[in-house]
PDB file of C-alpha atoms in Angstrom:
ATOM      1  CA  MET B   1      96.599  64.713 124.424  1.00  0.00           C
ATOM      2  CA  ALA B   2      98.677  65.694 127.455  1.00  0.00           C
ATOM      3  CA  GLY B   3      96.774  67.967 129.829  1.00  0.00           C
ATOM      4  CA  GLY B   4      94.332  68.837 127.081  1.00  0.00           C
ATOM      5  CA  ARG B   5      97.127  69.879 124.691  1.00  0.00           C
ATOM      6  CA  ARG B   6      98.230  68.099 121.550  1.00  0.00           C
ATOM      7  CA  ARG B   7     101.699  66.646 121.975  1.00  0.00           C
ATOM      8  CA  VAL B   8     104.195  67.559 119.226  1.00  0.00           C
ATOM      9  CA  VAL B   9     107.457  65.609 119.307  1.00  0.00           C
ATOM     10  CA  ILE B  10     110.325  66.934 117.173  1.00  0.00           C
ATOM     11  CA  VAL B  11     113.240  64.579 116.550  1.00  0.00           C
ATOM     12  CA  GLY B  12     116.691  66.129 116.203  1.00  0.00           C
ATOM     13  CA  TYR B  13     120.181  64.670 115.838  1.00  0.00           C
ATOM     14  CA  PRO B  14     123.761  65.863 115.346  1.00  0.00           C
ATOM     15  CA  ASP B  15     124.119  68.142 112.306  1.00  0.00           C
ATOM     16  CA  ALA B  16     120.371  68.733 112.074  1.00  0.00           C
ATOM     17  CA  GLU B  17     119.246  71.965 110.398  1.00  0.00           C
ATOM     18  CA  LEU B  18     118.283  74.445 113.137  1.00  0.00           C
ATOM     19  CA  LEU B  19     115.476  76.019 111.106  1.00  0.00           C
ATOM     20  CA  ASP B  20     113.912  72.587 110.545  1.00  0.00           C
ATOM     21  CA  ILE B  21     113.406  72.477 114.303  1.00  0.00           C
ATOM     22  CA  ALA B  22     112.751  76.150 114.997  1.00  0.00           C
ATOM     23  CA  CYS B  23     110.088  76.701 112.329  1.00  0.00           C
ATOM     24  CA  PRO B  24     107.584  74.080 113.535  1.00  0.00           C
ATOM     25  CA  SER B  25     108.350  74.697 117.223  1.00  0.00           C
ATOM     26  CA  ASP B  26     107.631  78.417 116.859  1.00  0.00           C
ATOM     27  CA  VAL B  27     104.427  77.879 114.867  1.00  0.00           C
ATOM     28  CA  PHE B  28     103.049  75.433 117.426  1.00  0.00           C
ATOM     29  CA  ASP B  29     104.223  77.641 120.293  1.00  0.00           C
ATOM     30  CA  VAL B  30     102.230  80.598 118.967  1.00  0.00           C
ATOM     31  CA  ALA B  31      99.252  78.322 118.297  1.00  0.00           C
ATOM     32  CA  ASP B  32      99.440  77.067 121.873  1.00  0.00           C
ATOM     33  CA  ARG B  33      98.897  80.615 123.121  1.00  0.00           C
ATOM     34  CA  LEU B  34      95.993  81.292 120.791  1.00  0.00           C
ATOM     35  CA  ALA B  35      94.007  78.053 120.493  1.00  0.00           C
ATOM     36  CA  ARG B  36      92.295  75.413 122.572  1.00  0.00           C
ATOM     37  CA  PRO B  37      93.350  72.683 122.539  1.00  0.00           C
ATOM     38  CA  GLY B  38      96.876  74.002 122.291  1.00  0.00           C
ATOM     39  CA  TYR B  39     100.147  72.220 121.690  1.00  0.00           C
ATOM     40  CA  ALA B  40     102.887  70.908 123.956  1.00  0.00           C
ATOM     41  CA  VAL B  41     106.140  70.863 121.969  1.00  0.00           C
ATOM     42  CA  GLU B  42     109.116  68.777 122.985  1.00  0.00           C
ATOM     43  CA  LEU B  43     112.453  68.180 121.309  1.00  0.00           C
ATOM     44  CA  VAL B  44     114.066  64.755 121.641  1.00  0.00           C
ATOM     45  CA  SER B  45     117.283  63.140 120.454  1.00  0.00           C
ATOM     46  CA  PHE B  46     118.205  59.486 120.442  1.00  0.00           C
ATOM     47  CA  THR B  47     120.599  59.810 123.368  1.00  0.00           C
ATOM     48  CA  GLY B  48     118.764  62.596 125.163  1.00  0.00           C
ATOM     49  CA  ARG B  49     122.011  64.564 125.247  1.00  0.00           C
ATOM     50  CA  ALA B  50     122.661  67.971 123.732  1.00  0.00           C
ATOM     51  CA  PHE B  51     123.536  67.935 120.050  1.00  0.00           C
ATOM     52  CA  ARG B  52     125.262  70.358 117.727  1.00  0.00           C
ATOM     53  CA  CYS B  53     123.259  71.619 114.770  1.00  0.00           C
ATOM     54  CA  GLN B  54     124.947  72.050 111.414  1.00  0.00           C
ATOM     55  CA  SER B  55     125.069  75.814 112.037  1.00  0.00           C
ATOM     56  CA  GLY B  56     127.275  75.229 115.090  1.00  0.00           C
ATOM     57  CA  LEU B  57     124.629  76.036 117.702  1.00  0.00           C
ATOM     58  CA  THR B  58     123.895  73.416 120.358  1.00  0.00           C
ATOM     59  CA  LEU B  59     120.387  72.377 121.400  1.00  0.00           C
ATOM     60  CA  VAL B  60     119.453  70.661 124.642  1.00  0.00           C
ATOM     61  CA  PRO B  61     116.538  68.235 124.092  1.00  0.00           C
ATOM     62  CA  HIS B  62     113.777  67.547 126.580  1.00  0.00           C
ATOM     63  CA  GLY B  63     114.465  63.825 126.571  1.00  0.00           C
ATOM     64  CA  ARG B  64     115.355  60.606 124.801  1.00  0.00           C
ATOM     65  CA  LEU B  65     113.588  59.309 121.729  1.00  0.00           C
ATOM     66  CA  ASP B  66     113.396  55.727 123.013  1.00  0.00           C
ATOM     67  CA  ARG B  67     111.635  56.901 126.171  1.00  0.00           C
ATOM     68  CA  VAL B  68     108.822  58.688 124.365  1.00  0.00           C
ATOM     69  CA  ARG B  69     105.541  56.899 124.961  1.00  0.00           C
ATOM     70  CA  ALA B  70     102.085  57.391 123.545  1.00  0.00           C
ATOM     71  CA  PRO B  71     100.087  59.434 123.143  1.00  0.00           C
ATOM     72  CA  VAL B  72     101.868  61.474 120.459  1.00  0.00           C
ATOM     73  CA  ASP B  73      99.749  63.703 118.262  1.00  0.00           C
ATOM     74  CA  THR B  74     102.324  64.938 115.743  1.00  0.00           C
ATOM     75  CA  LEU B  75     105.758  63.392 115.183  1.00  0.00           C
ATOM     76  CA  ILE B  76     108.204  65.562 113.216  1.00  0.00           C
ATOM     77  CA  VAL B  77     111.669  64.532 111.997  1.00  0.00           C
ATOM     78  CA  ALA B  78     114.085  67.338 111.163  1.00  0.00           C
ATOM     79  CA  GLY B  79     116.447  67.329 108.221  1.00  0.00           C
ATOM     80  CA  GLY B  80     120.028  68.477 107.956  1.00  0.00           C
ATOM     81  CA  LEU B  81     123.493  67.345 106.985  1.00  0.00           C
ATOM     82  CA  GLY B  82     123.301  64.540 109.534  1.00  0.00           C
ATOM     83  CA  HIS B  83     120.251  62.897 107.963  1.00  0.00           C
ATOM     84  CA  LEU B  84     122.210  60.031 106.389  1.00  0.00           C
ATOM     85  CA  ASP B  85     123.834  59.109 109.688  1.00  0.00           C
ATOM     86  CA  ALA B  86     120.457  59.287 111.421  1.00  0.00           C
ATOM     87  CA  ALA B  87     118.884  57.062 108.761  1.00  0.00           C
ATOM     88  CA  ALA B  88     121.695  54.552 109.187  1.00  0.00           C
ATOM     89  CA  ASP B  89     121.100  54.263 112.942  1.00  0.00           C
ATOM     90  CA  ALA B  90     118.975  51.112 113.226  1.00  0.00           C
ATOM     91  CA  ARG B  91     117.939  51.852 116.809  1.00  0.00           C
ATOM     92  CA  LEU B  92     116.801  55.376 116.001  1.00  0.00           C
ATOM     93  CA  VAL B  93     114.888  54.141 112.965  1.00  0.00           C
ATOM     94  CA  GLU B  94     113.166  51.425 115.011  1.00  0.00           C
ATOM     95  CA  CYS B  95     112.086  53.991 117.608  1.00  0.00           C
ATOM     96  CA  LEU B  96     110.596  56.137 114.867  1.00  0.00           C
ATOM     97  CA  ARG B  97     108.773  53.159 113.389  1.00  0.00           C
ATOM     98  CA  ARG B  98     107.243  52.383 116.786  1.00  0.00           C
ATOM     99  CA  LEU B  99     106.174  55.961 117.487  1.00  0.00           C
ATOM    100  CA  ALA B 100     104.808  56.460 113.986  1.00  0.00           C
ATOM    101  CA  GLY B 101     102.384  53.614 114.566  1.00  0.00           C
ATOM    102  CA  GLN B 102     101.012  55.472 117.589  1.00  0.00           C
ATOM    103  CA  ALA B 103     100.969  59.059 116.290  1.00  0.00           C
ATOM    104  CA  ARG B 104      98.002  60.748 114.657  1.00  0.00           C
ATOM    105  CA  ARG B 105     100.312  62.171 111.990  1.00  0.00           C
ATOM    106  CA  VAL B 106     103.951  61.789 111.037  1.00  0.00           C
ATOM    107  CA  CYS B 107     105.964  64.528 109.346  1.00  0.00           C
ATOM    108  CA  SER B 108     109.416  65.259 108.010  1.00  0.00           C
ATOM    109  CA  VAL B 109     111.122  68.505 107.158  1.00  0.00           C
ATOM    110  CA  CYS B 110     113.586  68.699 104.294  1.00  0.00           C
ATOM    111  CA  THR B 111     115.977  65.724 104.263  1.00  0.00           C
ATOM    112  CA  GLY B 112     114.241  64.276 107.294  1.00  0.00           C
ATOM    113  CA  ALA B 113     112.330  62.363 104.616  1.00  0.00           C
ATOM    114  CA  THR B 114     115.389  60.110 104.350  1.00  0.00           C
ATOM    115  CA  VAL B 115     114.923  59.030 107.959  1.00  0.00           C
ATOM    116  CA  LEU B 116     111.223  58.315 107.409  1.00  0.00           C
ATOM    117  CA  ALA B 117     112.102  56.364 104.279  1.00  0.00           C
ATOM    118  CA  ALA B 118     114.681  54.309 106.175  1.00  0.00           C
ATOM    119  CA  ALA B 119     111.930  53.384 108.634  1.00  0.00           C
ATOM    120  CA  GLY B 120     109.718  52.216 105.753  1.00  0.00           C
ATOM    121  CA  LEU B 121     107.192  54.938 106.525  1.00  0.00           C
ATOM    122  CA  LEU B 122     107.219  56.309 102.966  1.00  0.00           C
ATOM    123  CA  ASP B 123     106.923  53.008 101.108  1.00  0.00           C
ATOM    124  CA  GLY B 124     104.124  53.176  98.558  1.00  0.00           C
ATOM    125  CA  ARG B 125     103.622  56.861  99.267  1.00  0.00           C
ATOM    126  CA  ARG B 126     104.242  60.113  97.430  1.00  0.00           C
ATOM    127  CA  ALA B 127     106.741  62.312  99.258  1.00  0.00           C
ATOM    128  CA  THR B 128     108.930  65.346  98.796  1.00  0.00           C
ATOM    129  CA  THR B 129     112.224  66.566 100.179  1.00  0.00           C
ATOM    130  CA  HIS B 130     114.700  69.333  99.476  1.00  0.00           C
ATOM    131  CA  TRP B 131     114.984  69.554  95.696  1.00  0.00           C
ATOM    132  CA  LEU B 132     118.754  69.072  95.880  1.00  0.00           C
ATOM    133  CA  ASP B 133     118.298  65.697  97.580  1.00  0.00           C
ATOM    134  CA  ALA B 134     115.312  64.398  95.608  1.00  0.00           C
ATOM    135  CA  ARG B 135     117.252  62.348  93.068  1.00  0.00           C
ATOM    136  CA  ARG B 136     119.343  60.637  95.748  1.00  0.00           C
ATOM    137  CA  LEU B 137     116.262  59.812  97.826  1.00  0.00           C
ATOM    138  CA  ALA B 138     114.441  58.362  94.811  1.00  0.00           C
ATOM    139  CA  ALA B 139     117.429  56.182  93.915  1.00  0.00           C
ATOM    140  CA  ALA B 140     117.964  54.964  97.478  1.00  0.00           C
ATOM    141  CA  TYR B 141     114.288  54.182  98.135  1.00  0.00           C
ATOM    142  CA  PRO B 142     112.566  53.073  94.913  1.00  0.00           C
ATOM    143  CA  ALA B 143     109.367  52.181  96.825  1.00  0.00           C
ATOM    144  CA  VAL B 144     108.855  55.922  97.435  1.00  0.00           C
ATOM    145  CA  THR B 145     107.358  58.185  94.765  1.00  0.00           C
ATOM    146  CA  VAL B 146     109.588  61.228  95.181  1.00  0.00           C
ATOM    147  CA  ASP B 147     108.159  64.489  93.876  1.00  0.00           C
ATOM    148  CA  PRO B 148     110.807  67.226  94.042  1.00  0.00           C
ATOM    149  CA  ALA B 149     108.521  70.109  93.114  1.00  0.00           C
ATOM    150  CA  PRO B 150     105.964  70.945  95.843  1.00  0.00           C
ATOM    151  CA  LEU B 151     106.527  72.665  99.167  1.00  0.00           C
ATOM    152  CA  TYR B 152     104.886  69.846 101.056  1.00  0.00           C
ATOM    153  CA  VAL B 153     102.975  66.650 100.381  1.00  0.00           C
ATOM    154  CA  ARG B 154     100.327  64.834 102.388  1.00  0.00           C
ATOM    155  CA  ASP B 155      99.797  61.136 101.733  1.00  0.00           C
ATOM    156  CA  GLY B 156      97.415  59.689 104.284  1.00  0.00           C
ATOM    157  CA  ASN B 157      98.659  60.702 107.719  1.00  0.00           C
ATOM    158  CA  VAL B 158     102.246  61.151 106.521  1.00  0.00           C
ATOM    159  CA  TYR B 159     103.469  64.630 105.604  1.00  0.00           C
ATOM    160  CA  THR B 160     106.773  65.508 103.982  1.00  0.00           C
ATOM    161  CA  SER B 161     108.029  69.005 103.256  1.00  0.00           C
ATOM    162  CA  ALA B 162     110.687  70.589 101.120  1.00  0.00           C
ATOM    163  CA  GLY B 163     113.746  72.496 102.200  1.00  0.00           C
ATOM    164  CA  VAL B 164     114.126  74.388 105.448  1.00  0.00           C
ATOM    165  CA  THR B 165     111.567  77.248 105.614  1.00  0.00           C
ATOM    166  CA  SER B 166     108.871  75.146 103.930  1.00  0.00           C
ATOM    167  CA  ALA B 167     108.519  73.799 107.482  1.00  0.00           C
ATOM    168  CA  LEU B 168     106.606  77.023 108.145  1.00  0.00           C
ATOM    169  CA  ASP B 169     104.141  76.240 105.367  1.00  0.00           C
ATOM    170  CA  LEU B 170     103.678  72.675 106.554  1.00  0.00           C
ATOM    171  CA  SER B 171     103.258  73.674 110.196  1.00  0.00           C
ATOM    172  CA  LEU B 172     100.716  76.348 109.311  1.00  0.00           C
ATOM    173  CA  ALA B 173      98.828  73.762 107.243  1.00  0.00           C
ATOM    174  CA  LEU B 174      98.763  71.394 110.232  1.00  0.00           C
ATOM    175  CA  VAL B 175      97.413  74.142 112.494  1.00  0.00           C
ATOM    176  CA  GLU B 176      94.821  74.991 109.849  1.00  0.00           C
ATOM    177  CA  GLU B 177      93.703  71.349 109.802  1.00  0.00           C
ATOM    178  CA  ASP B 178      93.212  71.476 113.558  1.00  0.00           C
ATOM    179  CA  HIS B 179      91.810  74.982 114.061  1.00  0.00           C
ATOM    180  CA  GLY B 180      90.869  76.457 110.692  1.00  0.00           C
ATOM    181  CA  PRO B 181      92.399  79.018 108.311  1.00  0.00           C
ATOM    182  CA  ALA B 182      91.740  82.104 110.460  1.00  0.00           C
ATOM    183  CA  LEU B 183      94.146  80.947 113.161  1.00  0.00           C
ATOM    184  CA  ALA B 184      96.773  79.903 110.607  1.00  0.00           C
ATOM    185  CA  ARG B 185      96.608  83.368 109.031  1.00  0.00           C
ATOM    186  CA  ARG B 186      96.873  85.034 112.438  1.00  0.00           C
ATOM    187  CA  ILE B 187      99.973  83.012 113.289  1.00  0.00           C
ATOM    188  CA  ALA B 188     101.536  83.774 109.901  1.00  0.00           C
ATOM    189  CA  ARG B 189     100.998  87.494 110.429  1.00  0.00           C
ATOM    190  CA  GLY B 190     102.566  87.262 113.878  1.00  0.00           C
ATOM    191  CA  LEU B 191     105.611  85.492 112.457  1.00  0.00           C
ATOM    192  CA  VAL B 192     105.775  87.989 109.580  1.00  0.00           C
ATOM    193  CA  THR B 193     105.730  85.260 106.982  1.00  0.00           C
ATOM    194  CA  TYR B 194     103.603  84.362 103.960  1.00  0.00           C
ATOM    195  CA  LEU B 195      99.943  83.987 104.843  1.00  0.00           C
ATOM    196  CA  GLN B 196     100.413  80.481 103.520  1.00  0.00           C
ATOM    197  CA  ARG B 197     101.871  79.176 100.321  1.00  0.00           C
ATOM    198  CA  PRO B 198      99.915  76.320  98.766  1.00  0.00           C
ATOM    199  CA  ALA B 199     101.336  72.823  99.029  1.00  0.00           C
ATOM    200  CA  ASN B 200     101.803  72.442  95.287  1.00  0.00           C
ATOM    201  CA  GLN B 201     103.718  75.688  94.840  1.00  0.00           C
ATOM    202  CA  ALA B 202     107.083  74.877  93.298  1.00  0.00           C
ATOM    203  CA  GLN B 203     110.067  74.773  95.658  1.00  0.00           C
ATOM    204  CA  VAL B 204     112.333  76.483  93.183  1.00  0.00           C
ATOM    205  CA  SER B 205     111.706  78.351  89.990  1.00  0.00           C
ATOM    206  CA  LEU B 206     114.672  78.848  87.722  1.00  0.00           C
ATOM    207  CA  PHE B 207     113.486  82.401  87.168  1.00  0.00           C
ATOM    208  CA  LEU B 208     113.501  83.210  90.912  1.00  0.00           C
ATOM    209  CA  ALA B 209     116.226  80.904  92.200  1.00  0.00           C
ATOM    210  CA  ALA B 210     119.028  83.402  91.698  1.00  0.00           C
ATOM    211  CA  PRO B 211     119.414  87.084  90.885  1.00  0.00           C
ATOM    212  CA  PRO B 212     119.994  87.996  87.251  1.00  0.00           C
ATOM    213  CA  PRO B 213     123.627  87.666  86.186  1.00  0.00           C
ATOM    214  CA  ASP B 214     125.718  90.789  86.699  1.00  0.00           C
ATOM    215  CA  HIS B 215     127.220  90.484  83.224  1.00  0.00           C
ATOM    216  CA  GLN B 216     124.957  92.297  80.778  1.00  0.00           C
ATOM    217  CA  VAL B 217     125.579  89.926  77.856  1.00  0.00           C
ATOM    218  CA  VAL B 218     124.729  86.872  79.979  1.00  0.00           C
ATOM    219  CA  ALA B 219     121.698  88.588  81.515  1.00  0.00           C
ATOM    220  CA  ASP B 220     120.357  89.542  78.073  1.00  0.00           C
ATOM    221  CA  LEU B 221     120.823  86.020  76.773  1.00  0.00           C
ATOM    222  CA  ALA B 222     119.190  84.497  79.871  1.00  0.00           C
ATOM    223  CA  GLY B 223     116.147  86.685  79.267  1.00  0.00           C
ATOM    224  CA  HIS B 224     116.060  85.736  75.599  1.00  0.00           C
ATOM    225  CA  ILE B 225     116.283  82.009  76.408  1.00  0.00           C
ATOM    226  CA  ALA B 226     113.454  82.199  78.953  1.00  0.00           C
ATOM    227  CA  ALA B 227     111.219  84.141  76.562  1.00  0.00           C
ATOM    228  CA  HIS B 228     111.931  82.023  73.471  1.00  0.00           C
ATOM    229  CA  PRO B 229     112.524  78.401  74.516  1.00  0.00           C
ATOM    230  CA  ALA B 230     111.498  77.063  71.095  1.00  0.00           C
ATOM    231  CA  ALA B 231     113.983  79.242  69.191  1.00  0.00           C
ATOM    232  CA  ASP B 232     117.371  78.165  67.898  1.00  0.00           C
ATOM    233  CA  LEU B 233     119.324  78.361  71.140  1.00  0.00           C
ATOM    234  CA  GLY B 234     122.432  76.505  70.084  1.00  0.00           C
ATOM    235  CA  THR B 235     125.728  77.882  71.331  1.00  0.00           C
ATOM    236  CA  ALA B 236     126.618  79.222  67.879  1.00  0.00           C
ATOM    237  CA  ALA B 237     123.262  81.020  67.550  1.00  0.00           C
ATOM    238  CA  LEU B 238     123.520  82.524  71.033  1.00  0.00           C
ATOM    239  CA  ALA B 239     127.103  83.611  70.429  1.00  0.00           C
ATOM    240  CA  ALA B 240     126.092  85.292  67.185  1.00  0.00           C
ATOM    241  CA  ARG B 241     123.242  87.083  68.950  1.00  0.00           C
ATOM    242  CA  ALA B 242     125.629  88.349  71.625  1.00  0.00           C
ATOM    243  CA  GLY B 243     128.379  89.241  69.179  1.00  0.00           C
ATOM    244  CA  VAL B 244     130.997  87.048  70.845  1.00  0.00           C
ATOM    245  CA  SER B 245     132.729  83.832  69.881  1.00  0.00           C
ATOM    246  CA  ALA B 246     131.280  80.485  70.961  1.00  0.00           C
ATOM    247  CA  ARG B 247     134.337  79.904  73.153  1.00  0.00           C
ATOM    248  CA  GLN B 248     133.916  83.281  74.855  1.00  0.00           C
ATOM    249  CA  LEU B 249     130.216  82.625  75.381  1.00  0.00           C
ATOM    250  CA  SER B 250     130.986  79.323  77.105  1.00  0.00           C
ATOM    251  CA  ARG B 251     133.481  81.055  79.380  1.00  0.00           C
ATOM    252  CA  LEU B 252     130.896  83.729  80.282  1.00  0.00           C
ATOM    253  CA  PHE B 253     128.200  81.172  81.119  1.00  0.00           C
ATOM    254  CA  GLU B 254     130.565  79.126  83.270  1.00  0.00           C
ATOM    255  CA  ALA B 255     131.735  82.242  85.093  1.00  0.00           C
ATOM    256  CA  HIS B 256     128.313  83.816  85.724  1.00  0.00           C
ATOM    257  CA  LEU B 257     125.847  80.904  85.684  1.00  0.00           C
ATOM    258  CA  GLY B 258     128.082  78.027  86.656  1.00  0.00           C
ATOM    259  CA  THR B 259     127.101  75.939  83.661  1.00  0.00           C
ATOM    260  CA  SER B 260     127.499  75.693  79.903  1.00  0.00           C
ATOM    261  CA  PRO B 261     125.112  77.399  77.463  1.00  0.00           C
ATOM    262  CA  ALA B 262     123.724  74.038  76.329  1.00  0.00           C
ATOM    263  CA  ARG B 263     123.017  72.823  79.856  1.00  0.00           C
ATOM    264  CA  TYR B 264     121.432  76.141  80.812  1.00  0.00           C
ATOM    265  CA  VAL B 265     119.137  76.053  77.766  1.00  0.00           C
ATOM    266  CA  ARG B 266     118.119  72.472  78.560  1.00  0.00           C
ATOM    267  CA  THR B 267     117.254  73.420  82.139  1.00  0.00           C
ATOM    268  CA  VAL B 268     115.145  76.395  81.064  1.00  0.00           C
ATOM    269  CA  ARG B 269     113.283  74.326  78.484  1.00  0.00           C
ATOM    270  CA  THR B 270     112.594  71.615  81.053  1.00  0.00           C
ATOM    271  CA  GLU B 271     111.210  74.061  83.604  1.00  0.00           C
ATOM    272  CA  VAL B 272     109.012  75.745  80.993  1.00  0.00           C
ATOM    273  CA  ALA B 273     107.753  72.285  80.062  1.00  0.00           C
ATOM    274  CA  ALA B 274     106.930  71.627  83.726  1.00  0.00           C
ATOM    275  CA  HIS B 275     104.758  74.761  83.824  1.00  0.00           C
ATOM    276  CA  LEU B 276     102.933  73.709  80.663  1.00  0.00           C
ATOM    277  CA  LEU B 277     102.402  70.172  81.941  1.00  0.00           C
ATOM    278  CA  SER B 278     100.897  71.333  85.218  1.00  0.00           C
ATOM    279  CA  GLY B 279      98.889  74.231  83.845  1.00  0.00           C
ATOM    280  CA  THR B 280      97.624  73.204  80.406  1.00  0.00           C
ATOM    281  CA  PRO B 281      96.027  70.162  78.725  1.00  0.00           C
ATOM    282  CA  LEU B 282      98.526  70.272  75.842  1.00  0.00           C
ATOM    283  CA  PRO B 283      99.673  66.823  74.695  1.00  0.00           C
ATOM    284  CA  LEU B 284     103.299  65.931  75.306  1.00  0.00           C
ATOM    285  CA  SER B 285     104.163  66.390  71.645  1.00  0.00           C
ATOM    286  CA  ALA B 286     102.894  69.994  71.736  1.00  0.00           C
ATOM    287  CA  VAL B 287     104.716  70.698  75.002  1.00  0.00           C
ATOM    288  CA  ALA B 288     107.923  69.332  73.503  1.00  0.00           C
ATOM    289  CA  HIS B 289     107.501  71.505  70.396  1.00  0.00           C
ATOM    290  CA  ARG B 290     106.758  74.695  72.372  1.00  0.00           C
ATOM    291  CA  CYS B 291     109.801  74.169  74.576  1.00  0.00           C
ATOM    292  CA  GLY B 292     112.257  73.504  71.781  1.00  0.00           C
ATOM    293  CA  PHE B 293     112.654  69.769  72.282  1.00  0.00           C
ATOM    294  CA  GLY B 294     112.941  67.835  69.065  1.00  0.00           C
ATOM    295  CA  SER B 295     110.695  65.006  70.237  1.00  0.00           C
ATOM    296  CA  THR B 296     108.751  63.696  73.209  1.00  0.00           C
ATOM    297  CA  GLU B 297     111.630  61.292  73.884  1.00  0.00           C
ATOM    298  CA  THR B 298     114.068  64.201  74.161  1.00  0.00           C
ATOM    299  CA  LEU B 299     111.634  65.942  76.518  1.00  0.00           C
ATOM    300  CA  ARG B 300     111.301  62.783  78.582  1.00  0.00           C
ATOM    301  CA  ALA B 301     115.064  62.334  78.911  1.00  0.00           C
ATOM    302  CA  ALA B 302     115.540  65.946  80.012  1.00  0.00           C
ATOM    303  CA  PHE B 303     112.640  65.688  82.457  1.00  0.00           C
ATOM    304  CA  VAL B 304     113.883  62.518  84.111  1.00  0.00           C
ATOM    305  CA  ASP B 305     117.358  64.010  84.388  1.00  0.00           C
ATOM    306  CA  HIS B 306     116.089  67.263  85.942  1.00  0.00           C
ATOM    307  CA  PHE B 307     113.115  66.174  88.062  1.00  0.00           C
ATOM    308  CA  GLY B 308     113.773  62.479  88.542  1.00  0.00           C
ATOM    309  CA  THR B 309     110.396  61.563  87.070  1.00  0.00           C
ATOM    310  CA  PRO B 310     108.958  61.308  83.524  1.00  0.00           C
ATOM    311  CA  PRO B 311     106.712  64.114  82.261  1.00  0.00           C
ATOM    312  CA  SER B 312     103.570  61.955  82.220  1.00  0.00           C
ATOM    313  CA  ALA B 313     103.989  61.096  85.917  1.00  0.00           C
ATOM    314  CA  TYR B 314     104.764  64.732  86.737  1.00  0.00           C
ATOM    315  CA  ARG B 315     101.550  65.812  85.026  1.00  0.00           C
ATOM    316  CA  ARG B 316      99.443  63.272  86.931  1.00  0.00           C
ATOM    317  CA  LEU B 317     100.826  64.543  90.222  1.00  0.00           C
ATOM    318  CA  HIS B 318     100.560  68.259  89.503  1.00  0.00           C
ATOM    319  CA  GLN B 319      97.748  68.912  87.096  1.00  0.00           C
ATOM    320  CA  ARG B 320      94.633  69.900  88.976  1.00  0.00           C
ATOM    321  CA  HIS B 321      91.311  70.818  87.423  1.00  0.00           C
ATOM    322  CA  VAL B 322      92.754  71.733  84.048  1.00  0.00           C
ATOM    323  CA  GLN B 323      89.958  71.496  81.535  1.00  0.00           C
ATOM    324  CA  PRO B 324      90.487  70.970  77.821  1.00  0.00           C
ATOM    325  CA  PRO B 325      89.678  73.974  75.688  1.00  0.00           C
ATOM    326  CA  ALA B 326      86.080  74.214  74.599  1.00  0.00           C
ATOM    327  CA  ARG B 327      85.397  73.205  71.039  1.00  0.00           C
ATOM    328  CA  SER B 328      84.105  75.877  68.750  1.00  0.00           C
ATOM    329  CA  ALA B 329      80.538  75.353  67.610  1.00  0.00           C
ATOM    330  CA  THR B 330      80.222  74.311  63.999  1.00  0.00           C
ATOM    331  CA  VAL B 331      78.205  76.577  61.766  1.00  0.00           C
TER     332      VAL B 331
END
């Protein structure tokens, strides 16, 4: 600790996401004013020069990454559109690898997980990233178990978080580890944010990800699909329900949902299956049946396509303390 304060080093780079930097810096700044020991936050870049964030704003770092020396309490790597270029910079990656070996904990926000993965810091670990980038990360780094669902993941002393504002949830969790839940709640109230979302809360729910479609026919069908995933939801059946032709229905879905009726139905069924897998002890065959999949193989294919992981692995990662239903006593 520097001067009795825990040192937090945030690594930025050109085209970093501003919120990935601002969220943790603000949380630790408030904590520094409320707790002892507090936190000394510094922003660094590889060159030490100012860099332009993807939003167009320019940040001036405190110093150069390669000049950071121990002790470092918490090392945080931001995400952003420039994460691939950062991960491809061998010198930057080597600096991170060195510092990670000296830090008490190492964290990434959003696509900053790519930079940690490039440094080998996620090998053999479970990690998350922004859900839109999860499939690419898993393909590029097969030694990493990528879980696209939760807001943040801790594996040992390595923490990865989901997209953008999940940095708030992760930072509050880190403060809670250090100073307890009362301080984390106080900071959250001061920042007018959630008191703290749990780590395993889903990043995105299909039912909350976007407002209902403006078109009444599409909105009605979307509600019907969500409520009856095991029903006949073929394009012909949906068109008949809506009183339009199959061709017109396809045009409506493309215009208002950006996808075809069949793809939309498959996505809904997969997300409903994810809820059942994490919240119930139902066998895969029963989950497949309840969600309208013809077989466990069909469920598996849809799951791998949507989440980048098979349903059995998803269940192992997400199911917590789900007990099988009690057997009725025989009489």
